[in-house]
PDB file of C-alpha atoms in Angstrom:
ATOM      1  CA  UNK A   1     -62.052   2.867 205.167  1.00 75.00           C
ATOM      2  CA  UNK A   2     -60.102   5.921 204.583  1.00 76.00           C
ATOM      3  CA  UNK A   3     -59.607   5.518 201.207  1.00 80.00           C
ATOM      4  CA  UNK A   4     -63.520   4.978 200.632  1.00 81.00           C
ATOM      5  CA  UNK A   5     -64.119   8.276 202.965  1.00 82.00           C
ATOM      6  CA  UNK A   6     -61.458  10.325 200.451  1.00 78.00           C
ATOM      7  CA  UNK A   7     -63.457   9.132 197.383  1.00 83.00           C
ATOM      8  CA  UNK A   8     -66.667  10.158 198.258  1.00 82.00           C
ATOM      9  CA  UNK A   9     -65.256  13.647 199.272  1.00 87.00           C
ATOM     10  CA  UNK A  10     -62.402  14.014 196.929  1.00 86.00           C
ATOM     11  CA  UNK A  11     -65.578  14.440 193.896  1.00 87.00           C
ATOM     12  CA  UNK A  12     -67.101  17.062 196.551  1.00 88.00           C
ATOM     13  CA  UNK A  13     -63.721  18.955 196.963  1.00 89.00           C
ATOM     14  CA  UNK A  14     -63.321  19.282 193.329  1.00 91.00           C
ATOM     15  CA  UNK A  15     -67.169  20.278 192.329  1.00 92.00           C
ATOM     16  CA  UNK A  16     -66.780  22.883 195.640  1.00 93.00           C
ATOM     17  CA  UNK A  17     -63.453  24.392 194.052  1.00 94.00           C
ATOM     18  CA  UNK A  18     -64.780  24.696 190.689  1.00 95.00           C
ATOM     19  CA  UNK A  19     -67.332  26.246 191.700  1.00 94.00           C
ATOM     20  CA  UNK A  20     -65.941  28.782 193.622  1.00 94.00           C
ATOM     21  CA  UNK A  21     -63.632  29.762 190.919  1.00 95.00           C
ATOM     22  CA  UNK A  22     -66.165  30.463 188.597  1.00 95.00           C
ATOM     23  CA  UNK A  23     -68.129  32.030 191.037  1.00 93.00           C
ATOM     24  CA  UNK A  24     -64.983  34.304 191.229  1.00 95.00           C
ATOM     25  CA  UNK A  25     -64.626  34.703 187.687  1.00 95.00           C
ATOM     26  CA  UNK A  26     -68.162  35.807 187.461  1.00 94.00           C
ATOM     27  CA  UNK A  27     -68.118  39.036 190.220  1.00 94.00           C
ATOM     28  CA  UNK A  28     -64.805  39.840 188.579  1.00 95.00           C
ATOM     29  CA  UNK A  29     -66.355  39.916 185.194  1.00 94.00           C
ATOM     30  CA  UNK A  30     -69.491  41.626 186.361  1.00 94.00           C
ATOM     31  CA  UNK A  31     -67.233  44.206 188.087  1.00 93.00           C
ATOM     32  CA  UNK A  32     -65.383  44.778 185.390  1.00 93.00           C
ATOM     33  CA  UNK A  33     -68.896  45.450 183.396  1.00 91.00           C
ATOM     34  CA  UNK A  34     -70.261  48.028 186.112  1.00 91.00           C
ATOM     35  CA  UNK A  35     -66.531  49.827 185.896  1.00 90.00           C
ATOM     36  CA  UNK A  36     -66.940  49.716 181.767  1.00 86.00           C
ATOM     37  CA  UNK A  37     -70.632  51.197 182.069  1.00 84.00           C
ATOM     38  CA  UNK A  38     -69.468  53.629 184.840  1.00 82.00           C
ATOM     39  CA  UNK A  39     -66.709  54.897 182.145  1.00 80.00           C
ATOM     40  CA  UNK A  40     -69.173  55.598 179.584  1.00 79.00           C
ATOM     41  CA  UNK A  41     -71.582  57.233 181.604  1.00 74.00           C
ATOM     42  CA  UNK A  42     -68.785  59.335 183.203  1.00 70.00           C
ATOM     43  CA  UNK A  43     -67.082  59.736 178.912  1.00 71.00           C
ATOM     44  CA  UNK A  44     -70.846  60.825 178.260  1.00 76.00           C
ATOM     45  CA  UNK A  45     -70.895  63.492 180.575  1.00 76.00           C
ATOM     46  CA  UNK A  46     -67.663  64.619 180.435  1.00 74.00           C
ATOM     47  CA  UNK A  47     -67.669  65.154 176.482  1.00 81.00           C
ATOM     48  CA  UNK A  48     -70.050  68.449 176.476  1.00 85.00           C
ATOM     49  CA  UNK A  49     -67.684  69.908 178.980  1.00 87.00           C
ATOM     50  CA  UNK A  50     -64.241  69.070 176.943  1.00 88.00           C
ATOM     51  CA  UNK A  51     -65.699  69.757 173.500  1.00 90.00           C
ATOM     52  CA  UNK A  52     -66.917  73.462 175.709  1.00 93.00           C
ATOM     53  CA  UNK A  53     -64.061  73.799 176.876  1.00 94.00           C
ATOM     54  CA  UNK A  54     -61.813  73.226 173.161  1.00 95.00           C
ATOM     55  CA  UNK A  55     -64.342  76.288 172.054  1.00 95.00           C
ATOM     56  CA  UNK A  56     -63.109  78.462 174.586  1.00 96.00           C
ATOM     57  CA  UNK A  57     -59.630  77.580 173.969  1.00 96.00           C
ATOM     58  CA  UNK A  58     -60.477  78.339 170.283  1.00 96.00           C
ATOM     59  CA  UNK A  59     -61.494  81.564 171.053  1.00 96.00           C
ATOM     60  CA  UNK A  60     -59.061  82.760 173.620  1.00 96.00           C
ATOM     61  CA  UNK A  61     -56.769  81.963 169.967  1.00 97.00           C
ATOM     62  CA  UNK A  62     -58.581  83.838 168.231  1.00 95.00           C
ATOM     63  CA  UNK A  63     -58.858  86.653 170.760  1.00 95.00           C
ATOM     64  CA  UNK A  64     -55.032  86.931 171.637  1.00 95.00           C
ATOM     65  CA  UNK A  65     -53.915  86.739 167.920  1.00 94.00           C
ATOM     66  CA  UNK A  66     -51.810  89.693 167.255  1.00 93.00           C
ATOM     67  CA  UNK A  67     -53.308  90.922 164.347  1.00 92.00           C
ATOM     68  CA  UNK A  68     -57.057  90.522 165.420  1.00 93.00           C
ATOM     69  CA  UNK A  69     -56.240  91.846 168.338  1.00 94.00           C
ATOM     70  CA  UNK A  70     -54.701  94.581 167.387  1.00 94.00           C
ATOM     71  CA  UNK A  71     -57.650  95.648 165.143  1.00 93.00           C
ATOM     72  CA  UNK A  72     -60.289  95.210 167.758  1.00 94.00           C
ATOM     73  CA  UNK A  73     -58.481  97.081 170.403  1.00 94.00           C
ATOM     74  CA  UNK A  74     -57.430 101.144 169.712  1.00 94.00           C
ATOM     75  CA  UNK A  75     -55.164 102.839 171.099  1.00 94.00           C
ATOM     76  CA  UNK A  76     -56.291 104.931 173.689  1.00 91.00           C
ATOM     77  CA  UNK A  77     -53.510 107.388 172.909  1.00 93.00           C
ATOM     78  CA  UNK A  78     -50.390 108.172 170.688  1.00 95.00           C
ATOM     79  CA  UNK A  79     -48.145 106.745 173.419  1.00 93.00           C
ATOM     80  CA  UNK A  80     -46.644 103.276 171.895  1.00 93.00           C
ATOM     81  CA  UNK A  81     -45.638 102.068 175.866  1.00 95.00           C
ATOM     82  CA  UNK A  82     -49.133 102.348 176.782  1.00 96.00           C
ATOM     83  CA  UNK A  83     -50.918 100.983 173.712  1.00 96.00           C
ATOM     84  CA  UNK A  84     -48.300  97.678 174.016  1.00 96.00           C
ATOM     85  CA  UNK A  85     -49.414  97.503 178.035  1.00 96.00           C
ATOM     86  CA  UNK A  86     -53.033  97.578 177.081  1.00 96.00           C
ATOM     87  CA  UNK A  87     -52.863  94.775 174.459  1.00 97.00           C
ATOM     88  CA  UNK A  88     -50.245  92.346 177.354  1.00 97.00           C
ATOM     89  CA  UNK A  89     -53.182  93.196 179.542  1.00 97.00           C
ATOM     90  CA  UNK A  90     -55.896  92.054 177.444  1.00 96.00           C
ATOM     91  CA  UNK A  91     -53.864  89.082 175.919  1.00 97.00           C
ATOM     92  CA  UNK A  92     -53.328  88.116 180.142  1.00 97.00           C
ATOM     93  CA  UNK A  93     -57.131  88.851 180.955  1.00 96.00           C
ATOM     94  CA  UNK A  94     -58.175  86.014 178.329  1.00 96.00           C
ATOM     95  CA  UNK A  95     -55.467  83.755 179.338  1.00 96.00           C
ATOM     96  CA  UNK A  96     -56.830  84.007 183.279  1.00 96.00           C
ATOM     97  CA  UNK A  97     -60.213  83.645 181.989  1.00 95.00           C
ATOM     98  CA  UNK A  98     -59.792  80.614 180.472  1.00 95.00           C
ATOM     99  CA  UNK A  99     -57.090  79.416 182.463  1.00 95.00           C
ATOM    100  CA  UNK A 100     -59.735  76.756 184.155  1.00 94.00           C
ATOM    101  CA  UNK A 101     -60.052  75.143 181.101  1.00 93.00           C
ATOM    102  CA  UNK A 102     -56.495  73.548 181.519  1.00 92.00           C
ATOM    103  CA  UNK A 103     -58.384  70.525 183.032  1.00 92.00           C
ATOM    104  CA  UNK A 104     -60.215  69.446 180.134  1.00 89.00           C
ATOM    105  CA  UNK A 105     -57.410  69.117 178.039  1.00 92.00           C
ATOM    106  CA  UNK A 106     -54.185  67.210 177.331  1.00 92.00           C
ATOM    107  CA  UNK A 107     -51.052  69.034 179.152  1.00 93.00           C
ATOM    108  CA  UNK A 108     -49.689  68.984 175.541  1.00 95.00           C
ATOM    109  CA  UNK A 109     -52.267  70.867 174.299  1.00 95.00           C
ATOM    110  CA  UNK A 110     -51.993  73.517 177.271  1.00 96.00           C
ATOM    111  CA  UNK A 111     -48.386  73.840 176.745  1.00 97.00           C
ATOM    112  CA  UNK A 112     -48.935  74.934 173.238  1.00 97.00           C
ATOM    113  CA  UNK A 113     -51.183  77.177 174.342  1.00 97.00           C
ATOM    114  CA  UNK A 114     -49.093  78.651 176.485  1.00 97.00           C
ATOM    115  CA  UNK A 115     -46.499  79.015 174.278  1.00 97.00           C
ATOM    116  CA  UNK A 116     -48.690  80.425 171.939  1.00 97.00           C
ATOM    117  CA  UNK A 117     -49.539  83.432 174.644  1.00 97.00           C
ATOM    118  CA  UNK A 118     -45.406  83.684 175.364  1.00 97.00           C
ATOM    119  CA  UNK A 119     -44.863  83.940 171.792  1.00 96.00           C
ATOM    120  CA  UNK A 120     -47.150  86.858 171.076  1.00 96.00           C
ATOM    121  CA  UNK A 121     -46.167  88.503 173.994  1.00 96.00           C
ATOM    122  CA  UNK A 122     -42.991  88.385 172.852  1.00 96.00           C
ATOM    123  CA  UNK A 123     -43.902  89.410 169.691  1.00 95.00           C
ATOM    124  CA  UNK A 124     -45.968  92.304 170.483  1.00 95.00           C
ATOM    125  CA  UNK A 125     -42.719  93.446 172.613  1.00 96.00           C
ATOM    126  CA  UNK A 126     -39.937  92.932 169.830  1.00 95.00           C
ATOM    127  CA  UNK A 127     -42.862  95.273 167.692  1.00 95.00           C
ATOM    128  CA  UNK A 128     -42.792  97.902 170.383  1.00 95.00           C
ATOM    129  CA  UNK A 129     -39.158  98.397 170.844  1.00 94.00           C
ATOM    130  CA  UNK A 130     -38.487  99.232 167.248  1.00 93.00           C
ATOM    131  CA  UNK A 131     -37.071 102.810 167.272  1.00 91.00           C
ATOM    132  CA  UNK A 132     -38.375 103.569 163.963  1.00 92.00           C
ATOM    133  CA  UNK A 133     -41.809 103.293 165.489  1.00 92.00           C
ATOM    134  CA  UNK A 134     -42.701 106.052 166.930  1.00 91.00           C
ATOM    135  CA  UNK A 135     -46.671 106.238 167.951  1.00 94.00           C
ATOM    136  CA  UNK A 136     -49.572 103.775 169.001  1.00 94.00           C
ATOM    137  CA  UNK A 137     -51.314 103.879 165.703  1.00 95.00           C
ATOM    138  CA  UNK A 138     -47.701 103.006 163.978  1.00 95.00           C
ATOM    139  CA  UNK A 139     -47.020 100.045 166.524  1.00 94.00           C
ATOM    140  CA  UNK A 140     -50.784  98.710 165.694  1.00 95.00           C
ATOM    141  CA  UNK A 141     -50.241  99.181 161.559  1.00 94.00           C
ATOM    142  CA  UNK A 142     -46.881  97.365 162.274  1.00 95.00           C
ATOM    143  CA  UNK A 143     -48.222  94.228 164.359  1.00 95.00           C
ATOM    144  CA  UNK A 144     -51.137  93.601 161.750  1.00 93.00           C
ATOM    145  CA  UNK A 145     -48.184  94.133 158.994  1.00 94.00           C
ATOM    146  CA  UNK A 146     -46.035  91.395 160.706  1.00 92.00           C
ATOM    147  CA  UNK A 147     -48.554  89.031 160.252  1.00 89.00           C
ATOM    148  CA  UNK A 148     -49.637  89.559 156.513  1.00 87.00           C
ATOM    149  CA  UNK A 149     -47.735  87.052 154.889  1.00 87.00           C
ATOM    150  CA  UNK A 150     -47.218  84.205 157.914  1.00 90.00           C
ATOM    151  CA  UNK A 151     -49.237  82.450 160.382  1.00 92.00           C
ATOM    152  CA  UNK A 152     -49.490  83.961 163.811  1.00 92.00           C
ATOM    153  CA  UNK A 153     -48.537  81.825 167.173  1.00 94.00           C
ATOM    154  CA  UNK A 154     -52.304  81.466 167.745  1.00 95.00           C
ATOM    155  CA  UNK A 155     -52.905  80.045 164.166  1.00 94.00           C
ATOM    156  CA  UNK A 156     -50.512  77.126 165.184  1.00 94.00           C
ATOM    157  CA  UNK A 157     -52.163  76.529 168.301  1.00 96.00           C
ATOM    158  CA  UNK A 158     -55.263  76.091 167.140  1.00 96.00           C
ATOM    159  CA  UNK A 159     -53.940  73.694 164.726  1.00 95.00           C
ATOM    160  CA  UNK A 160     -53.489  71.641 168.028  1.00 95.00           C
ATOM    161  CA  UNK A 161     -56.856  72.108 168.923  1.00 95.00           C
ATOM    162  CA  UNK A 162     -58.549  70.889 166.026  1.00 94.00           C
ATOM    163  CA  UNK A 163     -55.741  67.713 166.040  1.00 92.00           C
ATOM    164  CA  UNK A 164     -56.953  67.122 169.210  1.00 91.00           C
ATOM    165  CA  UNK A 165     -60.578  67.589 169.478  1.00 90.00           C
ATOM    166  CA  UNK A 166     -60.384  65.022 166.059  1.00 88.00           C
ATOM    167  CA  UNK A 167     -58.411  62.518 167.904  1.00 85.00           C
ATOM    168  CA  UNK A 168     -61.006  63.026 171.072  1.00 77.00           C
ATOM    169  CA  UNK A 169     -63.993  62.237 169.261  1.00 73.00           C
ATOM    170  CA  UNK A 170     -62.608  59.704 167.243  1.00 67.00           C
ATOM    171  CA  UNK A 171     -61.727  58.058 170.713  1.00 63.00           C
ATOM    172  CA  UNK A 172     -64.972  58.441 172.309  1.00 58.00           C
ATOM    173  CA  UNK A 173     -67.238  57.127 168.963  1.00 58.00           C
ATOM    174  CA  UNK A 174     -64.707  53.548 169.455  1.00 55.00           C
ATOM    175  CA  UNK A 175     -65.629  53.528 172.808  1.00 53.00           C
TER     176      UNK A 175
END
């Protein structure tokens, strides 16, 4: 009697357990379609703000390289100190402008960046201390002359923009 009871159910058992498991494999695979759709939606959105935000970074490049920025901004007068304070605080004001933009983009990238800003600081400092320099306009003619024949720190860091922005899209267009 027990052994007739067991196979009746036993076939039961089995079609219940089946079923449940691919009843579980189904939510997990229709979860794991919602998450996939959310990503693109969310990769969608999100790519007018990074590709924005690679611009900016470009520009804050262009803006803090020594050369260019030493031929849009004049000394205000003969004193050298002075004229290397106002281009540190107009290389800083771009960096804190921008400094938001951090979140868009690989820490890598930032770090470069970064370094870029150190390095021209540094630069524009190393300029300034020269003895044989002696006046604002000399220290400006002297950081656009440093830079004639050799790329500046911002010219490698947007090297590492363009790498990356490349690499980004090619990312998102797979995806």
């Amino acid at each position: 009697m027990l052994l007739q009871i067991l196979s009746y159910c036993l076939p039961s058992v089995i079609v219940a357990v089946i079923a449940y498991l691919l009843f579980q494999q189904h939510f997990k695979n229709e979860d794991r379609t919602r998450q996939w759709l959310l990503q693109k939606d969310l990769r969608k959105e999100a790519l007018p703000l990074r590709l924005q935000a690679y611009e900016r970074l470009t520009l804050l490049l262009d803006r803090t390289s020594p050369q260019k920025l030493a031929l849009r901004i004049a000394p205000t007068s003969q004193d050298k100190m002075a004229y290397e304070l106002l281009l540190i605080e107009h290389i800083n004001a771009e960096y804190e402008h921008n400094i938001t933009q951090q979140i868009y983009v690989s820490g890598n990238l930032w770090n470069v960046i970064l370094i870029s800003k150190n390095t021209t600081l540094q630069i524009i400092h190393r300029i300034a201390t020269d003895e044989a320099i002696g006046d604002a306009q000399k220290l400006r003619e002297a950081i656009i002359a440093e830079f004639t024949d050799k790329p500046s720190p911002s010219t490698h860091a947007t090297a590492h923009v363009v790498s990356e922005v490349a690499n980004f899209i090619y990312i998102s267009e797979d995806n």
